[in-house]
Short mmCIF file of C-alpha atoms in Angstrom, two decimals:
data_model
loop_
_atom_site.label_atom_id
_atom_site.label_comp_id
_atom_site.label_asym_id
_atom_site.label_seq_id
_atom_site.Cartn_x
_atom_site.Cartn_y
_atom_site.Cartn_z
CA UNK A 1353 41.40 8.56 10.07
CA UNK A 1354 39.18 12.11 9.52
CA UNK A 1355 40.86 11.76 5.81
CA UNK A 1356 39.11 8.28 5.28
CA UNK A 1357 36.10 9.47 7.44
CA UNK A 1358 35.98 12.55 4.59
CA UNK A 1359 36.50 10.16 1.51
CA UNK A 1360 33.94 8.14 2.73
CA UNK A 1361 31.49 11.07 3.24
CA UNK A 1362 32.19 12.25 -0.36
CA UNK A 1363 31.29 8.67 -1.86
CA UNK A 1364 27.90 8.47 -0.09
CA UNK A 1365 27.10 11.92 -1.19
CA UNK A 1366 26.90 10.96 -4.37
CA UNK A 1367 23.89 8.36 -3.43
CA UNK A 1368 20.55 9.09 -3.55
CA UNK A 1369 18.67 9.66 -0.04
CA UNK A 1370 16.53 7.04 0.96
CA UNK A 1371 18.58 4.21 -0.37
CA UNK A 1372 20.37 0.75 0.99
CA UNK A 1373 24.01 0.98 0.73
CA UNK A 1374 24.97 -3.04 0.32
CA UNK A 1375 28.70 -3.52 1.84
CA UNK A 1376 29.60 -5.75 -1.65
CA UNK A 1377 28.90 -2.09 -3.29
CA UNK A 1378 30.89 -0.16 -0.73
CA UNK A 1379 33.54 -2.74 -1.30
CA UNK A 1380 33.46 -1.98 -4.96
CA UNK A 1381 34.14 1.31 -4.67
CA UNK A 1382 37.41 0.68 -2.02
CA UNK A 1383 35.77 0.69 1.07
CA UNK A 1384 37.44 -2.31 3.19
CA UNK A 1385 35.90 -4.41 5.73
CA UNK A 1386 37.71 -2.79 8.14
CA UNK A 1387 36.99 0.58 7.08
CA UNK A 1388 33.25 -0.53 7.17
CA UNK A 1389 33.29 -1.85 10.68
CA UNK A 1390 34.89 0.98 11.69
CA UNK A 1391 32.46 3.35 10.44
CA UNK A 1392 29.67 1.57 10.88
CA UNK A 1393 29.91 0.22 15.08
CA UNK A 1394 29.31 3.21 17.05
CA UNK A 1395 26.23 5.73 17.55
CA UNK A 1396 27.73 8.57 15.46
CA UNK A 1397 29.05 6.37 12.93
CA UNK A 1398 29.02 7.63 9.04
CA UNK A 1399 26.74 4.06 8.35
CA UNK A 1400 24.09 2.24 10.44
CA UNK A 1401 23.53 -1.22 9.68
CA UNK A 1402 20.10 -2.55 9.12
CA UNK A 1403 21.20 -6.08 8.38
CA UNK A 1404 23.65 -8.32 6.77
CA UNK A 1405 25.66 -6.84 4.12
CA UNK A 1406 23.31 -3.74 4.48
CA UNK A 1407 23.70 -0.09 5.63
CA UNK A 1408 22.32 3.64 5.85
CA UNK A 1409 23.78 6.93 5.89
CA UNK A 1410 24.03 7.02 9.82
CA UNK A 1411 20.97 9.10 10.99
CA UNK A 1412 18.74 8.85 7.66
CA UNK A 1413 16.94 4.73 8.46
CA UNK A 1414 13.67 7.01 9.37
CA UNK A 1415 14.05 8.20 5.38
CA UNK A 1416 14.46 4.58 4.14
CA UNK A 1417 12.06 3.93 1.27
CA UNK A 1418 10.99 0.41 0.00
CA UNK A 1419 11.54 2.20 -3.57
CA UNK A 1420 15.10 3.11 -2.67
CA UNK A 1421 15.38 -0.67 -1.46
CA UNK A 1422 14.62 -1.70 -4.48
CA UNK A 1423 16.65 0.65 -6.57
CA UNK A 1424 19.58 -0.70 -4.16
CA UNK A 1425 18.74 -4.51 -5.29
CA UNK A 1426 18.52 -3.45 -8.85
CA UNK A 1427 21.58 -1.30 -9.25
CA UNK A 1428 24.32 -2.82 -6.42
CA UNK A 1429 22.88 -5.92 -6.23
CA UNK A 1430 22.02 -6.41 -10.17
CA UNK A 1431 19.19 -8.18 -9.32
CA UNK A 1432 16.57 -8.75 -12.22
CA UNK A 1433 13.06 -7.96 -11.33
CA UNK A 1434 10.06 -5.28 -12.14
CA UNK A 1435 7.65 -3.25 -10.67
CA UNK A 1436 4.55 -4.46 -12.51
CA UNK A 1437 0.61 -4.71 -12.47
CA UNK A 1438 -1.71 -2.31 -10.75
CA UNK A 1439 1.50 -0.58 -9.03
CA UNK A 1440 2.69 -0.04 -11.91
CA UNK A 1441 -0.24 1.27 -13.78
CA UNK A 1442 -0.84 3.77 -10.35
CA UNK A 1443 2.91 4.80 -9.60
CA UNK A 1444 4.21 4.63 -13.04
CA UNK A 1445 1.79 5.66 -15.63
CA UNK A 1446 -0.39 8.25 -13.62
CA UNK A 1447 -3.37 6.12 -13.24
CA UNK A 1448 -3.22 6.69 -9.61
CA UNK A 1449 -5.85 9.49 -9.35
CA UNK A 1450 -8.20 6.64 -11.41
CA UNK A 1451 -7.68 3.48 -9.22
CA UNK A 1452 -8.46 2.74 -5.97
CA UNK A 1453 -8.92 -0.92 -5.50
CA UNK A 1454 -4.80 -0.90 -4.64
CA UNK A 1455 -3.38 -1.80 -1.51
CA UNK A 1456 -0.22 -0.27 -0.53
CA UNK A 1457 2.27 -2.84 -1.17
CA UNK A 1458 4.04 -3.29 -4.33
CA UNK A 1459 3.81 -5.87 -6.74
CA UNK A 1460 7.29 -6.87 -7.86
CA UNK A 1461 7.80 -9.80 -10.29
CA UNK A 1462 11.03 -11.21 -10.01
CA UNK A 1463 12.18 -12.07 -13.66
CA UNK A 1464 15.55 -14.80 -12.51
CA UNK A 1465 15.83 -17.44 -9.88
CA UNK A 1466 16.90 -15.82 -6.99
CA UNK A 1467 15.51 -14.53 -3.83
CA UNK A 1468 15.38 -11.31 -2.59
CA UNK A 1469 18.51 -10.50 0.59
CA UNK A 1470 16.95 -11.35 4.10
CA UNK A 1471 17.83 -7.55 5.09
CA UNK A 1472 15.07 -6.79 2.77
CA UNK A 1473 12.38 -8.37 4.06
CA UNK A 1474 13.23 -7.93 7.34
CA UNK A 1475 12.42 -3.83 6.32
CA UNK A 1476 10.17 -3.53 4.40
CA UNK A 1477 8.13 -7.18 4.79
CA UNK A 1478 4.99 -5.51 4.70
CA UNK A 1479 5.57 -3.18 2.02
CA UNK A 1480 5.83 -5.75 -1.20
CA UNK A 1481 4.92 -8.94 -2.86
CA UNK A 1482 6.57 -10.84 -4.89
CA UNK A 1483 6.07 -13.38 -7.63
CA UNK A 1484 8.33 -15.68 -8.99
CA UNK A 1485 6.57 -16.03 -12.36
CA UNK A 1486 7.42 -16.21 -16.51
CA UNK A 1487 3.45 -16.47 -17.62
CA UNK A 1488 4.88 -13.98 -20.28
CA UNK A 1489 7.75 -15.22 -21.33
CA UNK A 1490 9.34 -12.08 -22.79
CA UNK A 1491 11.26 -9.30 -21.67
CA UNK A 1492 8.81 -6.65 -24.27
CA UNK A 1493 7.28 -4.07 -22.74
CA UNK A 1494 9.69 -3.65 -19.52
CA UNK A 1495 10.99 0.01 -19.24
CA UNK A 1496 13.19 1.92 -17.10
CA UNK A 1497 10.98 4.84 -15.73
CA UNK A 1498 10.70 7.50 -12.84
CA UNK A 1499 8.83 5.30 -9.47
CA UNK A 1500 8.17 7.27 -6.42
CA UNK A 1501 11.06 9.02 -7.53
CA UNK A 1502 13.72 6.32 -8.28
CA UNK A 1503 14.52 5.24 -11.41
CA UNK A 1504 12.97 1.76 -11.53
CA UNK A 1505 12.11 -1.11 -14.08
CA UNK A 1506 8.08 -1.30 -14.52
CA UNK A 1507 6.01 -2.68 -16.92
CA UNK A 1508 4.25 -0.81 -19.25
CA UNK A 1509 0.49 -0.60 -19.75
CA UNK A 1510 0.06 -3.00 -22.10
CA UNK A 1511 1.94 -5.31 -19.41
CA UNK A 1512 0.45 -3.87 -16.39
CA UNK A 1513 -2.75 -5.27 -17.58
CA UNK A 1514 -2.11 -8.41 -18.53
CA UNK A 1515 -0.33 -8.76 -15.23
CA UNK A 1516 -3.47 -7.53 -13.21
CA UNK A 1517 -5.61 -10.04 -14.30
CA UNK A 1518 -3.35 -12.61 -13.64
CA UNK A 1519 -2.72 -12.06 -10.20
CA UNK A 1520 -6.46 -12.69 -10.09
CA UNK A 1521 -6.38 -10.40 -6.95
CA UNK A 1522 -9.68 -8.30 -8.55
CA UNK A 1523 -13.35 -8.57 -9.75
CA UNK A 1524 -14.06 -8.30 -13.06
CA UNK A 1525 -15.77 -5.52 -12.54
CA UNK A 1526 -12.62 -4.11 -11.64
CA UNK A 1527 -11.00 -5.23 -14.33
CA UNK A 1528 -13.29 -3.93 -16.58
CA UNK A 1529 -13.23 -0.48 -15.23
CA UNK A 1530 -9.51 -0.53 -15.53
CA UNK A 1531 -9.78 -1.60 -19.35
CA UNK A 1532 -12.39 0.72 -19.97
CA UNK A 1533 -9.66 4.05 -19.28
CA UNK A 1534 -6.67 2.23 -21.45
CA UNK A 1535 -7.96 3.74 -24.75
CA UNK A 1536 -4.67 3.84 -26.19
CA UNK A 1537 -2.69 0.96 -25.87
CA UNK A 1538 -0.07 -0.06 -28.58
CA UNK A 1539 -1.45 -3.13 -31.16
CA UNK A 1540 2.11 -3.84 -31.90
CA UNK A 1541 3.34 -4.24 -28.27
CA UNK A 1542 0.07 -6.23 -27.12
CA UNK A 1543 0.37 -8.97 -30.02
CA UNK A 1544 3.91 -9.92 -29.01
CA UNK A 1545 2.74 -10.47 -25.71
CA UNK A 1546 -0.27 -12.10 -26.64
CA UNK A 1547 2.10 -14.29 -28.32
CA UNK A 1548 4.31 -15.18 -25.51
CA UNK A 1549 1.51 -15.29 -22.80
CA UNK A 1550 1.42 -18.80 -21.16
CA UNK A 1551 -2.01 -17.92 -19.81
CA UNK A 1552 -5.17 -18.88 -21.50
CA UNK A 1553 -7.59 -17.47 -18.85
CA UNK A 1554 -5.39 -14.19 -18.99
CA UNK A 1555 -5.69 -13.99 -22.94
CA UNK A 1556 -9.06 -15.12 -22.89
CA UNK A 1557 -10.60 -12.49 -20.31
CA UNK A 1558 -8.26 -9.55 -21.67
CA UNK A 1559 -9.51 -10.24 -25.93
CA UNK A 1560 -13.25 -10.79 -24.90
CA UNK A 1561 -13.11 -7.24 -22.24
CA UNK A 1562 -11.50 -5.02 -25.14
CA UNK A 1563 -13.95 -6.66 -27.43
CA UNK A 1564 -16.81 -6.09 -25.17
CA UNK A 1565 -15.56 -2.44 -24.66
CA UNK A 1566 -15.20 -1.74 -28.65
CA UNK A 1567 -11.65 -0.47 -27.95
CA UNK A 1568 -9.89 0.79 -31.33
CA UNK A 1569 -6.74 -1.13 -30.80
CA UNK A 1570 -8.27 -4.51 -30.47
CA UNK A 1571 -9.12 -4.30 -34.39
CA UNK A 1572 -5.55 -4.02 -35.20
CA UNK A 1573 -4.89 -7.69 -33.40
CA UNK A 1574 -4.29 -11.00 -35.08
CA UNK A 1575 -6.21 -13.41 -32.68
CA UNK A 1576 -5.13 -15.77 -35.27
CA UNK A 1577 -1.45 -15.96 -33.91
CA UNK A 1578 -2.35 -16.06 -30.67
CA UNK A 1579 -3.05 -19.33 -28.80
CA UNK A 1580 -6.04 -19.11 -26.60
CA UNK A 1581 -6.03 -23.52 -26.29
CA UNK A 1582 -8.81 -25.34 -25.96
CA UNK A 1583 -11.60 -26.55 -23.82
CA UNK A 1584 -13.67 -23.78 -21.71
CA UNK A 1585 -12.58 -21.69 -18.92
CA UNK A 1586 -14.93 -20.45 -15.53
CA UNK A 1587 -14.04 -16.91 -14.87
CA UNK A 1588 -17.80 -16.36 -13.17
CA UNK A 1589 -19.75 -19.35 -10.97
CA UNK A 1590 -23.24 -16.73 -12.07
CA UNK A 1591 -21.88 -16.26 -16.15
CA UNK A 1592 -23.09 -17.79 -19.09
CA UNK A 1593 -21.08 -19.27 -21.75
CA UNK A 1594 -18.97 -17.05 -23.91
CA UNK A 1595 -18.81 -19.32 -27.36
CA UNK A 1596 -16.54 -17.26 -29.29
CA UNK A 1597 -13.58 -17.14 -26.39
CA UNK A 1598 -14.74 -20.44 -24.49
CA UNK A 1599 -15.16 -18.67 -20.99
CA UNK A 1600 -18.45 -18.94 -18.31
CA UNK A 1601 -18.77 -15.12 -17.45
CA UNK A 1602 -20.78 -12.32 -16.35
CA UNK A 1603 -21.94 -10.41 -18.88
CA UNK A 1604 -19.96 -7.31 -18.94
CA UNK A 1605 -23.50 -4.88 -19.41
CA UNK A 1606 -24.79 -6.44 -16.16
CA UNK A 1607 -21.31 -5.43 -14.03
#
């Protein structure tokens, strides 16, 4: 038994701390059921279990992370989602010092039909949101990068902020002062997802802000490929009437 105990121990070493160990990965790598329940039913057992089909290295549930939950669901679990919008744009591309209009739980877009496992949200319900959303219907611009120190997939800038405004969760004063620091954003990597955006009031708010804000990269875009429909769109009550991208607004030099 110490020489399972031991070969266990050496397989969970190789994990990194702060993680969900899910029992169809444990199985995977020739852990039994029996060998499971065994080392997971007592107080000093090698695994504690924090819910169906889930464990933790026995002793370590204080140093459970929701970012090692989610690298558990993404690598054990395969399941396809991404860290995206304002989280993103903090915890992945260094805005964080820049933005404060964040609350503290992450913004995960799941990107298949499938829920998250109930063990999940019975951990770390506080801790994330979730949106079961295609408005861009494209996989460009996703990107495997270092989150709170797990290696997650997040969106990347040019993502991030089409993502933000359409969670519609900000002003557009906050919006704008988010556009206002993204002075370098890719022309190439922004069409194609101008292309596939299913949003008008996204594509609408994002060309007339970088417009507004004389940003470089905007000159380099082919509004004529993308489809920004028709009729007019209320983003303000107080605006006026932008002709040019059909959207009531405030005027971005009284914000």
């Amino acid at each position: 038994m110490k020489e399972i105990r031991d070969k266990l121990n050496q397989l969970l070493f190789r994990l990194p701390r702060g993680i969900v160990i899910t029992s169809s990965w444990l199985h995977e790598n020739g852990v039994s059921y029996r060998m499971l329940h065994h080392h997971s039913s007592s107080e000093n057992s090698v695994l504690e279990n924090i819910g169906a089909g889930a464990y933790v290295i026995g002793g370590q549930r204080e140093n459970l992370q929701t970012a090692g939950g989610l690298f558990s669901l993404q690598t054990q679990l395969k399941i396809k989602f991404h860290i995206g919008a304002l989280n993103a744009l903090e915890n992945g591309h260094g805005f964080r010092h820049f933005l404060t209009f964040n609350d503290s739980s992450l913004e995960i877009f799941l990107d298949e039909n499938r829920k998250f496992p109930k063990w999940f949200d019975d951990n770390f319900k506080d801790k994330y949101r979730l949106f079961q959303t295609r408005f861009l219907n494209t996989d460009i611009g996703l990107q495997n990068a270092n989150f709170q120190g797990f290696d997650l997939r997040i969106s990347c800038v040019e993502r991030a902020v089409l993502e933000t405004i359409f969670l519609n969760s900000l002003s557009l004063r906050e919006i704008a002062q988010i556009m206002e620091m993204l002075t370098n954003l890719r022309p190439k990597i922004l069409q194609t997802l101008l292309e596939n955006c299913s949003s008008i009031r996204v594509k609408r708010v994002f060309l007339y802000l970088a417009e507004k804000q004389k940003h470089s990269w905007f000159d380099f875009l082919d509004l004529s490929r993308i489809n920004l429909g028709k009729g007019k769109r209320v983003i303000s009550n107080s605006g006026k009437l932008n002709k040019k991208y059909g959207i009531v607004i405030e005027d971005l030099d009284e914000i």
